[in-house]
Short mmCIF file of C-alpha atoms in Angstrom, two decimals:
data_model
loop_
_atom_site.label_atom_id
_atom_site.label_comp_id
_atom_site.label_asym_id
_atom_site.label_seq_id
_atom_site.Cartn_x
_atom_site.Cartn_y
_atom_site.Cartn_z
CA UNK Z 69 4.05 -23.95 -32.33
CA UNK Z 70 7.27 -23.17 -34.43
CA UNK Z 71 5.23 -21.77 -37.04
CA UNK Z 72 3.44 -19.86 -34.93
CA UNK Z 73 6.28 -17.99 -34.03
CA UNK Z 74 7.37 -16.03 -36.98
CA UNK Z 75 8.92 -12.95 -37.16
CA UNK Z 76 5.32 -11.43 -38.37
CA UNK Z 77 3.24 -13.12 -35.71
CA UNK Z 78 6.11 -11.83 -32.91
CA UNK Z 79 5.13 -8.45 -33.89
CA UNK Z 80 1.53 -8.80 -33.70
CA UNK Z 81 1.90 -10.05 -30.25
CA UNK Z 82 3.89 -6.98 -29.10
CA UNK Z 83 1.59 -4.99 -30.77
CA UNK Z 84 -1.51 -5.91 -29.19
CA UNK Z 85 0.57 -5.79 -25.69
CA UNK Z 86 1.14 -2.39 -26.45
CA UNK Z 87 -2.40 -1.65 -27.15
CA UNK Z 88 -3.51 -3.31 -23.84
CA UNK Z 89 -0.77 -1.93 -22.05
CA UNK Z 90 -2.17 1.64 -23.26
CA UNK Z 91 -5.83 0.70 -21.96
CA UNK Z 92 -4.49 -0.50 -18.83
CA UNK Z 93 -2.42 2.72 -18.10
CA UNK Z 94 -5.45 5.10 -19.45
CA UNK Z 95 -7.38 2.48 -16.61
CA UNK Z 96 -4.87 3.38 -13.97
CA UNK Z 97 -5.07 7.13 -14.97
CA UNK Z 98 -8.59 7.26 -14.53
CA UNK Z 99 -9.03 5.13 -11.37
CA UNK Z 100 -6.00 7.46 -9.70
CA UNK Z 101 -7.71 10.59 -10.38
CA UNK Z 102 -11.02 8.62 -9.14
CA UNK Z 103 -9.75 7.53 -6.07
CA UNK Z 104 -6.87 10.18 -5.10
CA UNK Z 105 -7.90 11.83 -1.78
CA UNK Z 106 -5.40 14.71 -2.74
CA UNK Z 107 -7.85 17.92 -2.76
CA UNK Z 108 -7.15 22.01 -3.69
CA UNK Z 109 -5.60 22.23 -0.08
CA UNK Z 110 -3.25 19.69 -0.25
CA UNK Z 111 -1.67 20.68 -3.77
CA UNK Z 112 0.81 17.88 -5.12
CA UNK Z 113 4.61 19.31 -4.56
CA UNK Z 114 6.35 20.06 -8.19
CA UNK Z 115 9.03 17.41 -8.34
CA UNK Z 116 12.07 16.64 -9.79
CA UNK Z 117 11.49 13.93 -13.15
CA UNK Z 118 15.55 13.00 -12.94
CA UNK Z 119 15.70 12.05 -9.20
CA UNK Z 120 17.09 8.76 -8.75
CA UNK Z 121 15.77 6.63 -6.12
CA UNK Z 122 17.91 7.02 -3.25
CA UNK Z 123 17.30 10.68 -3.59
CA UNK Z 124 13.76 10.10 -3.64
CA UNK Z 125 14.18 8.18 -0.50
CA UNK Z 126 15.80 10.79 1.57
CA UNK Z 127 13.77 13.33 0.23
CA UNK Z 128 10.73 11.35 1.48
CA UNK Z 129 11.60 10.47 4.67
CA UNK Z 130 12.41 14.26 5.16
CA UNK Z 131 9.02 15.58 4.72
CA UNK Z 132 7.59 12.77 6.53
CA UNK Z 133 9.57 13.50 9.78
CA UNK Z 134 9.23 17.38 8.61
CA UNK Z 135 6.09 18.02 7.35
CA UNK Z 136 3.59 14.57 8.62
CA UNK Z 137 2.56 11.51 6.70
CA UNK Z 138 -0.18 13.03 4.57
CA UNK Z 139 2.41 16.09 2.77
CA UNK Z 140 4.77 12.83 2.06
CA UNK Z 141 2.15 10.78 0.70
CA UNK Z 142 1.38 13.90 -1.74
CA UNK Z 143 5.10 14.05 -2.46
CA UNK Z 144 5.40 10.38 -3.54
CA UNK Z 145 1.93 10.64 -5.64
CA UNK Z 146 2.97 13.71 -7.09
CA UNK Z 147 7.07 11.96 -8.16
CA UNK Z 148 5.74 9.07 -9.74
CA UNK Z 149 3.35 11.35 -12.01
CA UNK Z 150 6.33 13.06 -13.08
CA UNK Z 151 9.68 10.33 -12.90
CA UNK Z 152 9.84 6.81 -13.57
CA UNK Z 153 10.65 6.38 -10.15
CA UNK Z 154 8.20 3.19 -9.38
CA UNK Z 155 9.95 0.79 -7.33
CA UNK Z 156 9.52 2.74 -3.67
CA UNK Z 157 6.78 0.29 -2.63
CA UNK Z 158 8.56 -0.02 0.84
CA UNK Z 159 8.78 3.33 0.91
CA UNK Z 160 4.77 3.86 0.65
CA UNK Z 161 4.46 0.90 3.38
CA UNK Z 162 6.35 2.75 6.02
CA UNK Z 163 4.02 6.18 5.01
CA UNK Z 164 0.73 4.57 5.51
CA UNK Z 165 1.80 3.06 8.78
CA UNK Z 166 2.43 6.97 9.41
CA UNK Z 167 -0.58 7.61 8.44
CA UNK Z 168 -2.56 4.96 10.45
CA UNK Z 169 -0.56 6.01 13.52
CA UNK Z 170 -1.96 9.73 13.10
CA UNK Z 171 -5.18 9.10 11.22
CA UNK Z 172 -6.07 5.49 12.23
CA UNK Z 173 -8.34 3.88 9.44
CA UNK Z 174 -9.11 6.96 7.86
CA UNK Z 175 -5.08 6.75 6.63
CA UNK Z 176 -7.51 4.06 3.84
CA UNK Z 177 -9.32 7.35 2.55
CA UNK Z 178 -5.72 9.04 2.14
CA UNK Z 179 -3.76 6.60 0.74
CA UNK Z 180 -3.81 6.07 -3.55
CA UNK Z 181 -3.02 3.51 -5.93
CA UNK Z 182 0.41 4.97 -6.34
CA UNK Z 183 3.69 2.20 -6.10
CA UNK Z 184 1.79 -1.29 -6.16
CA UNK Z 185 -0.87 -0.12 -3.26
CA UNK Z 186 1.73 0.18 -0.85
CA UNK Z 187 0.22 2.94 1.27
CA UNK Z 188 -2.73 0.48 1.91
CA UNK Z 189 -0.78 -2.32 2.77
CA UNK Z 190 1.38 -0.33 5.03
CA UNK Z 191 -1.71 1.02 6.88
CA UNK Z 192 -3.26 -2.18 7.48
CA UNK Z 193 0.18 -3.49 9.06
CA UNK Z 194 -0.10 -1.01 11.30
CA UNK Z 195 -3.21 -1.44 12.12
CA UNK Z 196 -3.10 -5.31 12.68
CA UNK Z 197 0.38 -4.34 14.85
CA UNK Z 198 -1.48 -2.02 16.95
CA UNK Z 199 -4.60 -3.52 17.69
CA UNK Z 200 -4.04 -7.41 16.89
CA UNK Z 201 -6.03 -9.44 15.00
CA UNK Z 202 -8.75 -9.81 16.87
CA UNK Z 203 -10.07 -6.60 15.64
CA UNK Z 204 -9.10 -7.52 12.13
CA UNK Z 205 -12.98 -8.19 11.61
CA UNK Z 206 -13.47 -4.23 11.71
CA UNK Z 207 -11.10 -3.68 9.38
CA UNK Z 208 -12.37 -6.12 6.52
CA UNK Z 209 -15.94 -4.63 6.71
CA UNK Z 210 -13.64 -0.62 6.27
CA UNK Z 211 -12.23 -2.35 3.62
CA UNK Z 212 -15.60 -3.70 2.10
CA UNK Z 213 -17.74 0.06 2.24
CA UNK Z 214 -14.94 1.01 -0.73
CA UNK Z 215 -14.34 0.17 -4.34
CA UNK Z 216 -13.99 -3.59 -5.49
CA UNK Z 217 -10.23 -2.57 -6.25
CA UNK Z 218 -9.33 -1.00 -3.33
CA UNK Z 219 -11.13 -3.87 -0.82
CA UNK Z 220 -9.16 -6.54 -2.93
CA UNK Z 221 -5.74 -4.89 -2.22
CA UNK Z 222 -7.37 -4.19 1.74
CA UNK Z 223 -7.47 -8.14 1.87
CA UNK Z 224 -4.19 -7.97 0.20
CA UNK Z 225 -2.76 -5.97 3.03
CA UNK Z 226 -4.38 -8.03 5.66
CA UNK Z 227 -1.66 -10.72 4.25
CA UNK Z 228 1.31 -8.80 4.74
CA UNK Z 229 -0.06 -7.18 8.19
CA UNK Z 230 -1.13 -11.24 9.36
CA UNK Z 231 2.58 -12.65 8.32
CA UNK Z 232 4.67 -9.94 10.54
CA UNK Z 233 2.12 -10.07 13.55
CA UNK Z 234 2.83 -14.05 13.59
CA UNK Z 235 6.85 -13.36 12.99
CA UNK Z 236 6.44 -15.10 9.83
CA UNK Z 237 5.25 -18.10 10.35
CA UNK Z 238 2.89 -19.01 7.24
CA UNK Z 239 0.77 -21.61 8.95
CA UNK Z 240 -1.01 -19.29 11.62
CA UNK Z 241 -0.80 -16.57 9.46
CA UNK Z 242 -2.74 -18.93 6.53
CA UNK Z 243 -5.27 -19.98 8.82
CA UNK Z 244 -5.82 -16.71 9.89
CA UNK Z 245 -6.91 -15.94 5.90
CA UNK Z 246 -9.36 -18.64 5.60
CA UNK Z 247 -10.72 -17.45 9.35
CA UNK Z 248 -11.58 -14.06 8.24
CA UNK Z 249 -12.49 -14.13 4.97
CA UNK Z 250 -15.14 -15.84 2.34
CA UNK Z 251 -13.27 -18.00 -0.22
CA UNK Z 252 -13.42 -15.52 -2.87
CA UNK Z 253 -11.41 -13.18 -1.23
CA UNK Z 254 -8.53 -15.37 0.17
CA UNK Z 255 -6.08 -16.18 -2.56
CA UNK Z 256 -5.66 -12.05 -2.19
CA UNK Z 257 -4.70 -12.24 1.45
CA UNK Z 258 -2.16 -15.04 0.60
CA UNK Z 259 -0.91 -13.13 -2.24
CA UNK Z 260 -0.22 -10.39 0.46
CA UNK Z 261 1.76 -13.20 3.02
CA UNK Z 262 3.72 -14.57 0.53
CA UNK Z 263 4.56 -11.11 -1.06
CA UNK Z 264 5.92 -10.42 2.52
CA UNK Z 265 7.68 -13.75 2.91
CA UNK Z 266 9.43 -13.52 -0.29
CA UNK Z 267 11.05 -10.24 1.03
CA UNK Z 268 11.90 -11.52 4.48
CA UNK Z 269 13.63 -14.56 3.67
CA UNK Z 270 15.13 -14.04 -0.17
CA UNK Z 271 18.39 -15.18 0.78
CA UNK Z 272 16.92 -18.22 2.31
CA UNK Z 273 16.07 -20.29 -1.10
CA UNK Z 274 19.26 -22.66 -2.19
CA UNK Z 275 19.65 -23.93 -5.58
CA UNK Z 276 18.96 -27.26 -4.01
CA UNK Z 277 15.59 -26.01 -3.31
CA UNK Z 278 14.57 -23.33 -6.06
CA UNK Z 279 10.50 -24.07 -5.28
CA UNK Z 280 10.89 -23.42 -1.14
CA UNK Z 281 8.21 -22.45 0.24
CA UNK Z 282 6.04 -23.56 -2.26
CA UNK Z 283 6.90 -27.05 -1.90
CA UNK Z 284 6.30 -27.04 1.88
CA UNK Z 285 2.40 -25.13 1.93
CA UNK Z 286 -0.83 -26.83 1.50
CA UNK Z 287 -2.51 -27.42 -1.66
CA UNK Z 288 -4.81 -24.75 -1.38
CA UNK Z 289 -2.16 -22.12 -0.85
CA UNK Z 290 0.23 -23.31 -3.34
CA UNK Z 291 -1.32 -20.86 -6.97
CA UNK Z 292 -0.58 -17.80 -4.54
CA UNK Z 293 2.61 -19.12 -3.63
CA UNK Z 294 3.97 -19.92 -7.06
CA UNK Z 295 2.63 -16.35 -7.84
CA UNK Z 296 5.68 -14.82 -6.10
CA UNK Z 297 8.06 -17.60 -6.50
CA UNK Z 298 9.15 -15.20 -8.83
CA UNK Z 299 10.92 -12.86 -6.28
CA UNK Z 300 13.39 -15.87 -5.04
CA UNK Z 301 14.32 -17.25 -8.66
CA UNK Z 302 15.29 -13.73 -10.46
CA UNK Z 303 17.91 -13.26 -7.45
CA UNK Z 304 18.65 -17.20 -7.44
CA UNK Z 305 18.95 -17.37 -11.47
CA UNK Z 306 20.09 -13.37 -11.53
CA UNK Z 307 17.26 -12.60 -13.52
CA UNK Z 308 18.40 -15.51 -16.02
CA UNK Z 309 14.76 -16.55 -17.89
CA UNK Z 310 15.49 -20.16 -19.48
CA UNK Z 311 17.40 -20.78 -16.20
CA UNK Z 312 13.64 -19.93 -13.80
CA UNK Z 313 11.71 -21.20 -16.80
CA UNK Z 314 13.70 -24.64 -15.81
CA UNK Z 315 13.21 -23.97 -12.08
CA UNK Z 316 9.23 -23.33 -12.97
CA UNK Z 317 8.86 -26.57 -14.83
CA UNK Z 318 9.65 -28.57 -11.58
CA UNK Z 319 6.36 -27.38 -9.75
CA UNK Z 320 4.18 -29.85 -8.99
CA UNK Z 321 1.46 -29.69 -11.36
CA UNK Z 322 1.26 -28.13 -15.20
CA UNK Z 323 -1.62 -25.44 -13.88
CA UNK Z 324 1.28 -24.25 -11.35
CA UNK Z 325 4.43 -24.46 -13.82
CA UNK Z 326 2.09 -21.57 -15.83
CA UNK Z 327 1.48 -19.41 -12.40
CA UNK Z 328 5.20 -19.37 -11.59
CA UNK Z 329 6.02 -18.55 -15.27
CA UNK Z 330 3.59 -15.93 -15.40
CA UNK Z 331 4.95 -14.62 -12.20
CA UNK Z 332 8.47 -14.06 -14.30
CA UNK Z 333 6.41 -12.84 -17.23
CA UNK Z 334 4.90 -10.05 -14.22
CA UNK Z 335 8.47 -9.21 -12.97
CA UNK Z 336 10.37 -8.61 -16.02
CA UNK Z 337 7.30 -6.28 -16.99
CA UNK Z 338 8.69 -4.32 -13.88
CA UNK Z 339 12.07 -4.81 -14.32
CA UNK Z 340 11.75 -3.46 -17.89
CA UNK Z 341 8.57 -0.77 -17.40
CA UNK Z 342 7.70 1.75 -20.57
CA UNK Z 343 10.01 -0.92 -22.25
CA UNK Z 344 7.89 -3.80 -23.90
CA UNK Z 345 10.41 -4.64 -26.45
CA UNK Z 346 12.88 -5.53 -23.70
CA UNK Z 347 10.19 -7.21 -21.96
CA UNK Z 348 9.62 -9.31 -25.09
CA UNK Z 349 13.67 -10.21 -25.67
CA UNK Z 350 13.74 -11.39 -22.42
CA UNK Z 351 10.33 -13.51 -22.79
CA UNK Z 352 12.29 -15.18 -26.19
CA UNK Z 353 15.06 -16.82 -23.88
CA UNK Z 354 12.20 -19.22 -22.87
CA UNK Z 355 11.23 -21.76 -24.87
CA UNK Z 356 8.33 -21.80 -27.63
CA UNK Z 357 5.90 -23.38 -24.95
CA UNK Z 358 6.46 -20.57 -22.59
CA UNK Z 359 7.32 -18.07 -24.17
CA UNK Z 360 3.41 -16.49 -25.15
CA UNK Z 361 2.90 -16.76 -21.03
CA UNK Z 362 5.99 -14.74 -20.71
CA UNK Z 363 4.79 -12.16 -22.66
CA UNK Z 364 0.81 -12.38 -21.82
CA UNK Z 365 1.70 -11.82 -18.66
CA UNK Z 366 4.36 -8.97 -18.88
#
């Protein structure tokens, strides 16, 4: 393994990274204009490519309460085209709940790819808020008449809509996954509740207890989990890597310690985005083992 890290090999990893990273954003490109509902009429606003986020925020929120859910969805597609503004994902929940509210689930046809699917997941929220989840059946076959990508992150925002209706308690709202959906589809639905957990209840993990919740959920839940464990050691470790790498290596089985590393290797890619060779110092304060996950996966 040593020897497979030399200063020449180091670079050919980053520079196939940067090669897939450049398919993956050409990907992203294409699928965007693909799936955009944004047509002649609705013409994306000309923004600002220095705003900072707060700005962002406030400018958002403006047009929403000015202008209606759809003209701030354009605004928000339209700023991260043009800023490296990307981390507003709460910010595109609260506009597709807008947009459910006015549009019900025809908000799904509005809503983009744009800031981690957030319009989607902020839809289906609503949606699950509003009509409960005994309904949630109509919205899973919505979500299955569209693309493969866009009915995973549906599923995906079935999660986070399933953990708020049950006040975040992970059991019913776990069952409820494994109810509605075929097995293929679950982990995504999970991925969604513990995505919302992780926000809810950051300040809740103790150094005694670096792995809570994953520790405390079922077998079958626990890859999803782990996934997102992320979230609750960067704030618990301050973003330190050999210091989660060593909270990651206590999981409870070797296929796991990789899912919470690559979890790390995910968030640093976001911490650190149109920067791989940031991405790839912080990967090197792992060790040799863990280091290529840290990087595959940024």
């Amino acid at each position: 393994m040593k020897k497979f890290f030399t200063k020449r090999n180091i670079v050919i990893i980053l520079g196939i990274f940067l090669v897939i990273s450049n398919i993956v954003l050409i990907g992203l490109i294409w699928q965007r204009s693909r799936d955009s509902s944004v047509t002649n009429s609705q013409t994306p606003f000309v923004t600002d490519s220095k705003l900072d986020t707060t700005t962002a925020i406030v400018k958002v929120k403006s047009i929403l309460s000015q202008k209606g859910p759809i003209a701030a969805w354009n605004y928000m597609v339209s700023l991260q085209n043009t800023s490296n503004i990307a981390n507003l994902h709460d910010l595109a929940h609260l506009v597709g709940s807008k947009l459910y509210q006015d549009y019900s689930l025809k908000a799904l046809d509005t809503c983009t790819i744009n800031y981690a699917f957030g319009c989607y997941h902020g839809a289906i929220e609503e949606y699950i808020a509003t009509k409960g989840v005994d309904s949630l059946p109509e919205v899973v076959k919505y979500c299955q008449k569209m693309s493969s990508q866009i009915a995973l992150t549906c599923f995906h925002g079935i999660g986070h809509g399933l953990l708020t209706y049950y006040h975040y308690k992970l059991p019913e709202a776990l069952a409820n996954c494994d109810t509605l959906l075929p097995a293929m589809n679950r982990t995504y639905c999970y991925r969604g509740i513990f995505m919302e957990f992780s926000s809810e209840y950051l300040f809740k993990v103790t150094p005694k207890e670096p792995l809570w919740p994953c520790t405390t959920v079922a077998t079958s839940y626990k890859d999803a989990c782990y996934d997102y464990q992320m979230t609750y050691l960067s704030y618990l470790y301050a973003n330190n890597p050999a210091k989660v790498e060593s909270a990651c290596t206590k999981a409870e089985s070797q296929s796991l310690i990789i899912t919470c590393i690559k979890g790390f290797g995910h968030l640093i890619a976001q911490k650190t985005i149109e920067n791989p060779a940031s991405a790839l110092n912080s990967c090197r304060q792992m060790t040799q083992q863990n280091l290529p996950l840290c990087v595959i996966a940024a």
